[in-house]
Coordinates of C-alpha atoms and ligand atoms in Angstrom, one line a residue:
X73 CA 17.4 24.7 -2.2
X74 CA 19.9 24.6 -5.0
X75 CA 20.3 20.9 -5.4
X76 CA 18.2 17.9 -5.8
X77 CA 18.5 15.4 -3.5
X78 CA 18.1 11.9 -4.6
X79 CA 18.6 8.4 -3.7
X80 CA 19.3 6.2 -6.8
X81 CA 19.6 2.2 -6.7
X82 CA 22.8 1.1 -6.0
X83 CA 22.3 -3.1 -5.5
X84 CA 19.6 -5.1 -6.6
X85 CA 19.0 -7.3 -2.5
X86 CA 19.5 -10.5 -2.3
X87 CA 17.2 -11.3 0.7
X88 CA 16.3 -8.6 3.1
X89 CA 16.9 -5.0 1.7
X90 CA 19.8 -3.2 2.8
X91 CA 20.1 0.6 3.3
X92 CA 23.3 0.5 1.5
X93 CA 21.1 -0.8 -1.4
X94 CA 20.1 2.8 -2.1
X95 CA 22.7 5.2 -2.5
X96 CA 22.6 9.5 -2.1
X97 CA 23.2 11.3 -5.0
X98 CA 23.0 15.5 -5.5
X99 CA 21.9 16.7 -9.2
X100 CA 21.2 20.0 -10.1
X101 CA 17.5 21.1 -10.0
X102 CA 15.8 20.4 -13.0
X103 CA 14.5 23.4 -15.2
X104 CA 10.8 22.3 -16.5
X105 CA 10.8 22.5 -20.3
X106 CA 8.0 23.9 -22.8
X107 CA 4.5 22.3 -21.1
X108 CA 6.7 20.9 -18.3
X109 CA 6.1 21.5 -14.8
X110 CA 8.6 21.4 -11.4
X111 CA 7.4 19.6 -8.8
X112 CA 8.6 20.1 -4.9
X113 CA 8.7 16.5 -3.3
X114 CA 7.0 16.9 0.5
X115 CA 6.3 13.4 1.3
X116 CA 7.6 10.3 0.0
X117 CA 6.0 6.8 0.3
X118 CA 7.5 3.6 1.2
X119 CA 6.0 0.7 -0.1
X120 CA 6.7 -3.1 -0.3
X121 CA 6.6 -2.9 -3.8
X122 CA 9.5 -1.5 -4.1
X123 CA 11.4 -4.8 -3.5
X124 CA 10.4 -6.4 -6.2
X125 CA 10.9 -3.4 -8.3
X126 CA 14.5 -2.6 -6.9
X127 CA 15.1 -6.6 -7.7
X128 CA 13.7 -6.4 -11.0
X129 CA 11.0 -9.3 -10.4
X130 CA 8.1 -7.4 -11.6
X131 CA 6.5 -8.0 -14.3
X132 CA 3.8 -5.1 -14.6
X133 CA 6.6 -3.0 -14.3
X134 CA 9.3 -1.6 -16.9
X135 CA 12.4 -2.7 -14.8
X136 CA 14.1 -0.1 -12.1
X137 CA 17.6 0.1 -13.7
X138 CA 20.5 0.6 -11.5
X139 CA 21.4 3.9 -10.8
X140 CA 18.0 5.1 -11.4
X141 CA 16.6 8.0 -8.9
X142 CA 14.4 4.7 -6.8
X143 CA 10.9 5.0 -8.0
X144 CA 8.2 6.3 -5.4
X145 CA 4.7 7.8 -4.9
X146 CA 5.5 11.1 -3.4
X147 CA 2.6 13.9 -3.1
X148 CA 4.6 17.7 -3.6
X149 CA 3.7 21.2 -4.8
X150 CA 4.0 22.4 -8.5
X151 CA 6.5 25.6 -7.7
X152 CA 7.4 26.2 -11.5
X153 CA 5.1 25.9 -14.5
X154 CA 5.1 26.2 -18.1
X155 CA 1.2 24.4 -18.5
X156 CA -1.7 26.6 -18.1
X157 CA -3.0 23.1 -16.9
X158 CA -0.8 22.7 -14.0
X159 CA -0.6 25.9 -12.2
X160 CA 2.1 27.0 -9.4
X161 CA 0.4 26.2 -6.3
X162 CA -1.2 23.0 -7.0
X163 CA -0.9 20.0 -5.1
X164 CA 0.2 16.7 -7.3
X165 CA 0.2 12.9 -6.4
X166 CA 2.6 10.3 -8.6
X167 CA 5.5 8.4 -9.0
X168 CA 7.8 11.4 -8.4
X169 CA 10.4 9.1 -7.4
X170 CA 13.1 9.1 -3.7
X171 CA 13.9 13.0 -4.8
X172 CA 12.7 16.7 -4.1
X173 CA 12.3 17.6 -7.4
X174 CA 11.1 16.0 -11.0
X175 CA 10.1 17.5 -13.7
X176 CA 7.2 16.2 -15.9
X177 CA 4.5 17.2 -18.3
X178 CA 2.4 15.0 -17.1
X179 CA 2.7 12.0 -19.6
X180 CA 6.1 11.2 -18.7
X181 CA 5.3 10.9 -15.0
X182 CA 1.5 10.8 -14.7
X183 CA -0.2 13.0 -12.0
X184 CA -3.4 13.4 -9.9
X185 CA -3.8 17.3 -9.2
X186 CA -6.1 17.8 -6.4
X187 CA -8.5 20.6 -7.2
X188 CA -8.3 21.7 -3.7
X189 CA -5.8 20.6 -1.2
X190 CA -6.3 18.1 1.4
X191 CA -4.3 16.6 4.6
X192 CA -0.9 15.2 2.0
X193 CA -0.8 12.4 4.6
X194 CA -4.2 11.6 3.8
X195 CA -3.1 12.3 -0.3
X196 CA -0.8 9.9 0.0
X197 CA -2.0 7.2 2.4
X198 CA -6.0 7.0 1.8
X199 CA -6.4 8.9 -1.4
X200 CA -3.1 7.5 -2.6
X201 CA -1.8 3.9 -4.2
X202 CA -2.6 2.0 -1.0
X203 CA -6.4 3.4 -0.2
X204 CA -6.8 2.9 -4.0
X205 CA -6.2 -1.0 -4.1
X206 CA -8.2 -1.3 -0.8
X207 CA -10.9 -0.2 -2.3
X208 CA -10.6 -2.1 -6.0
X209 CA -9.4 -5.2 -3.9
X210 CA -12.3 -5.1 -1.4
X211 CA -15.0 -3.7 -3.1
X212 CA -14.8 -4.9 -6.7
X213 CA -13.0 -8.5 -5.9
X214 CA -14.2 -9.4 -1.9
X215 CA -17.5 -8.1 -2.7
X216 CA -18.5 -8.4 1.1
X217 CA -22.1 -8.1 2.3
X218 CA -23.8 -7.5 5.3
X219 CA -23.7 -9.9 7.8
X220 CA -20.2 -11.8 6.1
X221 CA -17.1 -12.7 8.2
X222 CA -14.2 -11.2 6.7
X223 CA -10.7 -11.9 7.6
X224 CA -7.6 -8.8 6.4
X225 CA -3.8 -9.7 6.9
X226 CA -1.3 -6.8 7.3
X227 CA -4.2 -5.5 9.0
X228 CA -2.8 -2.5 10.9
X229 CA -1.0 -1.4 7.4
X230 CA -1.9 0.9 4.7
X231 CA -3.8 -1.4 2.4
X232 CA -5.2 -3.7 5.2
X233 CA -6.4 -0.6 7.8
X234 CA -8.5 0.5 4.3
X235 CA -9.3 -2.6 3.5
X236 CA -10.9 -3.5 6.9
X237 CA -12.6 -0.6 7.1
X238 CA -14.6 -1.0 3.8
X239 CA -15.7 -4.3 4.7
X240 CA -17.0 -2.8 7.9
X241 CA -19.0 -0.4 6.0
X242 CA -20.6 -2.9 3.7
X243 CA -21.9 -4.3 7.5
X244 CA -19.4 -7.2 7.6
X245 CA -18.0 -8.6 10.4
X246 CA -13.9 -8.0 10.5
X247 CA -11.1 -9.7 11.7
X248 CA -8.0 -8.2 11.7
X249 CA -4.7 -9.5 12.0
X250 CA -1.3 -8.3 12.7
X251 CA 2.2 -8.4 14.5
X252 CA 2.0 -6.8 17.9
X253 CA -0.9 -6.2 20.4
X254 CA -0.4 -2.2 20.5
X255 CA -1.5 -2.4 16.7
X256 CA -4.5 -5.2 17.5
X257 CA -5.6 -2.1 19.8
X258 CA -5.2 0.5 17.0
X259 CA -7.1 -2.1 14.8
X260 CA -10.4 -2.8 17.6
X261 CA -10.6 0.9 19.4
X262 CA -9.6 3.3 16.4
X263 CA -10.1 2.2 13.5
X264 CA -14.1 0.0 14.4
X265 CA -12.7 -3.5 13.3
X266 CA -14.7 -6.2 15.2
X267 CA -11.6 -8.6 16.6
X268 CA -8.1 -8.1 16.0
X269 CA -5.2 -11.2 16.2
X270 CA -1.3 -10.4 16.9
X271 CA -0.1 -13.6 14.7
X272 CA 3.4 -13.3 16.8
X273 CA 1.9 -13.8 19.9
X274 CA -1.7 -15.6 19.4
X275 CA -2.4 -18.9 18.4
X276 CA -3.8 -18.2 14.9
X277 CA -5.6 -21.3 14.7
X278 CA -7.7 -21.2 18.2
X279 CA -8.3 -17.6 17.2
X280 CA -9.6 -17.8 14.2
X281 CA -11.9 -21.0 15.2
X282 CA -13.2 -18.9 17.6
X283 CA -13.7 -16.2 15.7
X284 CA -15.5 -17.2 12.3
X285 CA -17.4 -20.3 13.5
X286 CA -19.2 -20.0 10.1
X287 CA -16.2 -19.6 8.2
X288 CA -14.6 -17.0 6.6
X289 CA -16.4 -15.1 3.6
X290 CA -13.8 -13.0 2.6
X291 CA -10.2 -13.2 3.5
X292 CA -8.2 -10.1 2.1
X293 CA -4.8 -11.2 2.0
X294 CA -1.4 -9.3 2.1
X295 CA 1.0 -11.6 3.8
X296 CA 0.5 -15.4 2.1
X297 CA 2.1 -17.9 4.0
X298 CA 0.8 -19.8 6.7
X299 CA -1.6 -17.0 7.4
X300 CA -3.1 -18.1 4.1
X301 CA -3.3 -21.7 4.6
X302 CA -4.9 -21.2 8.1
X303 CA -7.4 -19.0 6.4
X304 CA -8.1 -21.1 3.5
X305 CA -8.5 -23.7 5.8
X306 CA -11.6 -21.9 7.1
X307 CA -13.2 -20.9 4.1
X308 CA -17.4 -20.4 4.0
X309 CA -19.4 -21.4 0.6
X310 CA -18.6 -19.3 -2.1
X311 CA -15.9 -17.5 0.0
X312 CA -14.1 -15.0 -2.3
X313 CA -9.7 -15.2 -1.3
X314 CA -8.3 -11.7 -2.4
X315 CA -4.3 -11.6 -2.9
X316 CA -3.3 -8.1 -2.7
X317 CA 0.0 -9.3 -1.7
X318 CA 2.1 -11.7 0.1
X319 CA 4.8 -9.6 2.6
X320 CA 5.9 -12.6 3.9
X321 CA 7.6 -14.1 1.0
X322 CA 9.7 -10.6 -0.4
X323 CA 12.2 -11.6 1.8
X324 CA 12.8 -15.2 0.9
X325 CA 15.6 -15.9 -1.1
X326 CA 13.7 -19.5 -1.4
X327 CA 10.4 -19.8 -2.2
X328 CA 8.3 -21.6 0.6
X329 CA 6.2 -24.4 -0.5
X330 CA 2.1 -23.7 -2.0
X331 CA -0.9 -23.8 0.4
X332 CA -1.5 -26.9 1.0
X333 CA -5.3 -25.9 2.2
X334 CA -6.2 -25.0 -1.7
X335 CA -8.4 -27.6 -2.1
X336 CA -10.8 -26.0 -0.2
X337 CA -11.5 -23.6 -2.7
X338 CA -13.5 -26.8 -4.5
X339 CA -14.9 -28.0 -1.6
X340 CA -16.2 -24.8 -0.6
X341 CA -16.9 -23.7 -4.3
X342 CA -14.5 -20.7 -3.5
X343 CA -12.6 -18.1 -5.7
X344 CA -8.8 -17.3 -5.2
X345 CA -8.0 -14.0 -7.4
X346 CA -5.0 -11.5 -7.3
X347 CA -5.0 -8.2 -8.8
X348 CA -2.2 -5.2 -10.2
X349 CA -3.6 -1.7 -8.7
X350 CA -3.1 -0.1 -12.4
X351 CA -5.5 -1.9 -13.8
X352 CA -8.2 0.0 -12.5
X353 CA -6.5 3.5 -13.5
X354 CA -9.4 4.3 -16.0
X355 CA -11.7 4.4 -12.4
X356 CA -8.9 6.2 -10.0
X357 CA -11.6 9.3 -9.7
X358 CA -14.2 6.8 -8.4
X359 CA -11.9 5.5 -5.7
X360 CA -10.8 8.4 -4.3
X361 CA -14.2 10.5 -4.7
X362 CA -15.7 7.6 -2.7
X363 CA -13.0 7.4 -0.5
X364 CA -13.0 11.1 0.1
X365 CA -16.2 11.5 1.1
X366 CA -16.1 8.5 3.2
X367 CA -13.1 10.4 5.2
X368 CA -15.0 13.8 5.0
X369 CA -17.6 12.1 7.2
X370 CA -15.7 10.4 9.5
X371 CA -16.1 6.5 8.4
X372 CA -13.2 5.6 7.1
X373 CA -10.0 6.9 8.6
X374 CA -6.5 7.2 7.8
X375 CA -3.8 6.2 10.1
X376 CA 0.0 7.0 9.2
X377 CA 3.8 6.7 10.3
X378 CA 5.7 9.9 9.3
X379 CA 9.5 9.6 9.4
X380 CA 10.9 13.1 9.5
X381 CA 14.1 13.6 7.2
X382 CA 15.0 13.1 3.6
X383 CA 18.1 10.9 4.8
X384 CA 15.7 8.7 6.3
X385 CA 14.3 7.0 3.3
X386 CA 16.7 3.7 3.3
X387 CA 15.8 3.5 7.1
X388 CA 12.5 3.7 6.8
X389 CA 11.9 1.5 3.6
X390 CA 14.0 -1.4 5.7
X391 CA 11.4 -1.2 8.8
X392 CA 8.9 -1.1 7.0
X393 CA 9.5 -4.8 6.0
X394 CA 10.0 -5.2 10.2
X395 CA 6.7 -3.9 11.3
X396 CA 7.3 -0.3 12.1
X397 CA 4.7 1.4 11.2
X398 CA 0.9 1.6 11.3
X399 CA -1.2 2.7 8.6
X400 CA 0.9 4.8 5.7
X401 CA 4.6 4.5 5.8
X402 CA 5.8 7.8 4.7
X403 CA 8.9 10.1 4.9
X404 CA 8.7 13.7 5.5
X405 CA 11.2 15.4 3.4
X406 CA 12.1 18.5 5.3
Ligands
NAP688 N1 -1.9 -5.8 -5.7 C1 -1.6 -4.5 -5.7 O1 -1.8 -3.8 -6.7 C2 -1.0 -3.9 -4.4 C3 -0.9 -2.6 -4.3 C4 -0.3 -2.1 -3.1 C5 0.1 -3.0 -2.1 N2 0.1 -4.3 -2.4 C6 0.5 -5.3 -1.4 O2 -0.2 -5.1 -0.2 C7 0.6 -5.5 0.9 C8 0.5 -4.4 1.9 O3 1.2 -3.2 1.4 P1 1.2 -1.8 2.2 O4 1.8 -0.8 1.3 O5 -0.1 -1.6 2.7 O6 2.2 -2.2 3.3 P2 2.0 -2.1 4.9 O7 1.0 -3.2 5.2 O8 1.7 -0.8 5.3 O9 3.4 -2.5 5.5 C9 3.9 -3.7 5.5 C10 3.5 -4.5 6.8 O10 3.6 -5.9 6.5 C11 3.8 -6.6 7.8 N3 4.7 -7.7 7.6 C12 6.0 -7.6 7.3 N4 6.6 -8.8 7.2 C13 5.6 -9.7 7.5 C14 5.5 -11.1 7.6 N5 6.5 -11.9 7.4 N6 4.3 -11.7 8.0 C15 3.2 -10.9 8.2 N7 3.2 -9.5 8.1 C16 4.4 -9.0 7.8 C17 4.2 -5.5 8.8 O11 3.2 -5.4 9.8 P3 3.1 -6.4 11.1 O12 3.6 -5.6 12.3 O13 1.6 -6.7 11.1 O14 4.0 -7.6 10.8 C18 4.4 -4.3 8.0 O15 4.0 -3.1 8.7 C19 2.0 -5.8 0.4 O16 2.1 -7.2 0.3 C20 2.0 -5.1 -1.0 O17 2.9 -5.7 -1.9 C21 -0.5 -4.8 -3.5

C-alpha cells in the first residue's frame, strides 16, 4: 500500500452523528523516525466515545481538533522498527486513530504489545478499552457477591456483555437488558446471563418487579435515562449504581431532566459512582491478565460485529448509536 488512508473530522454533530461528519483523506505513509515504530492498522474500534470527543464535550480528554485523523483504538502489526523494544512482527493495541498507518515511539501514542498474539478481535474487544472498564467498573466499583441481583444496561454490547459476565462469575444473579429479542437470546443462551429484557418491546417495569423481588444490588449502567430511574427505583440496601455511561443521552441536543428516583439512594443507604477507564491505566496488566485467562478457560467470552472495509468506518460508527451490533463494534480494514 503506498498511501495512508485516513478519515479526519470534518463537523463537530449537532445531534445524531453524520457520516458526512468524517471526511476521507490520503497522506503519504509515514517513515518512523529514530526509536519510532510503523504500525499497520488491522482493525479499528468504534466506540460511543467518540461523540463526545468528535463534539469536543470531553473533559478527560485533550479536544479532537477538526481535521484531525478521528481518534480510535485500533489493534495492527509493527511492520517497520527503529526500537529494539518494538520488534517487526509484534502485535500492538492503542489509540492508533481511523487510519492504516501511525507512527509512534510509544510515548506519543501509548501501546500494549502482546508478548504473543492472540484472536485481534478478542485484542480489541475483551482485552481492549471496553473489556478493561467492565472489569474496573464491575469488579472494583459494583463489587458484586454471591448470591446479589445485578442488573447491566447495554447489555448485549461491548462493555455490558463483559460486564454481565463478571458479575456472573462472582455467583451473582444477572439481568440483562437490551433492544431487540435476538440479542436477549445472545445475552441468556451464549453468553450464561440469568434473564435478559428487550427495553423496546418489554414492559421494563413488570420485568424488572418480577425479576429482582429483593431488589437490585448492583445495577451497571450504560444507557441513563429511564432505564435508570426504573432501576433506581428498585434499589436493595447498600445497592452500589455504576455509571459507565449513558448512550441514551449522546444524541440529545437537550438534556432530559435528572432521575427523579435518586432519593432512593438515601432510603436505601445506596452509592451512585461514575468512573473514566484511564484512571486505572497504572493496573491495565491486571485487567487483561485476569481477563485473559478467564477467556483461555472458557468463562468469559467475547462476542463481536466485524464490518469488513476501511470505507465503512462512518457507517459503522453511525449504527452503532442504532443498535447494530452485539458485543465489539469493530471495522476490518482490508
Ligand atoms: N466510563 C468509561 O470509562 C467508559 C469506557 C468505555 C465505554 N463507556 C460507556 O459505556 C457504554 C457502552 O459502550 P460500548 O463501547 O460498550 O458500546 P456498545 O454497548 O457496544 O454499543 C452501544 C449500544 O448502545 C445501545 N443503545 C444505543 N442507543 C440507546 C438508547 N437510546 N437506549 C438504550 N440503549 C441504546 C445499542 O444497543 P441496543 O440494541 O441494546 O439498543 C448499542 O449497540 C457507552 O455509554 C460508553 O460511553 C464508558
Amino acid at each position: 500500500m503506498h498511501v495512508n488512508r485516513q478519515y479526519v473530522l470534518a463537523n463537530r454533530p449537532v445531534g445524531p452523528i453524520q457520516e458526512t461528519d468524517l471526511a476521507y483523506r490520503e497522506s503519504p505513509v509515514p517513515v518512523p523516525g529514530p526509536e519510532e515504530v510503523l504500525v499497520k492498522t488491522a482493525y479499528i474500534s468504534l466506540d460511543p466515545s467518540m461523540k463526545g470527543q468528535m463534539e469536543a464535550r470531553t473533559d478527560y480528554t485533550a479536544p479532537q481538533a477538526l481535521g484531525e485523523v478521528m481518534r480510535a483504538r485500533a489493534v495492527g502489526t509493527i511492520i517497520q522498527s527503529s526500537n529494539p523494544r518494538h520488534p517487526v512482527g509484534a502485535q500492538v493495541f492503542g489509540f492508533f486513530g481511523m487510519q492504516d498507518f501511525a507512527v509512534t515511539d510509544g510515548r506519543r501514542i501509548p501501546f500494549h504489545q502482546y508478548s504473543v498474539p492472540v484472536d485481534p478481535e478478542v485484542a480489541l474487544g475483551l482485552l481492549g478499552g471496553t473489556g478493561m472498564t467492565a472489569y474496573f467498573g464491575m469488579l472494583d466499583i459494583g463489587r458484586p457477591r454471591r448470591g446479589d441481583t445485578v442488573v447491566v444496561s447495554g447489555a448485549a454490547g461491548a462493555t455490558g456483555s463483559i460486564a454481565g459476565q463478571l458479575a456472573r462469575l462472582r455467583g451473582a444473579r444477572v439481568i440483562g437488558i437490551a433492544g431487540t429479542a435476538e440479542k436477549c437470546s445472545v445475552l441468556r443462551e451464549e453468553l450464561g446471563f440469568d434473564e435478559a429484557l428487550n427495553y423496546r418491546e418489554d414492559n421494563l417495569s413488570e420485568g424488572l418487579d418480577a425479576m429482582c423481588p429483593h431488589g437490585i444490588d448492583v445495577f451497571f449502567d450504560n444507557v441513563g435515562g429511564e432505564i435508570l430511574d426504573l432501576c433506581l427505583a428498585r434499589l436493595a440496601q447498600r445497592a452500589r449504581v455504576v455509571i459507565c455511561g449513558g448512550i441514551s443521552r449522546y444524541n440529545a441536543t437537550t438534556l432530559p431532566p435528572g432521575p427523579v428516583n435518586y432519593f432512593n439512594l438515601v432510603y436505601r443507604r445506596a452509592r451512585m459512582e461514575g468512573f473514566i477507564l484511564s484512571d486505572y491505566s497504572a493496573r491495565f496488566d491486571e485487567a487483561r491478565t485476569a481477563l485473559q485467562s478467564w477467556h483461555a478457560s472458557g468463562v468469559v467470552r467475547q462476542r463481536s460485529t466485524v464490518v469488513r472495509g476501511f470505507d465503512k468506518l462512518p457507517n459503522a460508527l453511525v449504527r452503532l448509536f442504532d443498535g447494530a451490533n452485539t458485543g465489539k463494534m469493530m471495522v476490518r480494514t482490508d
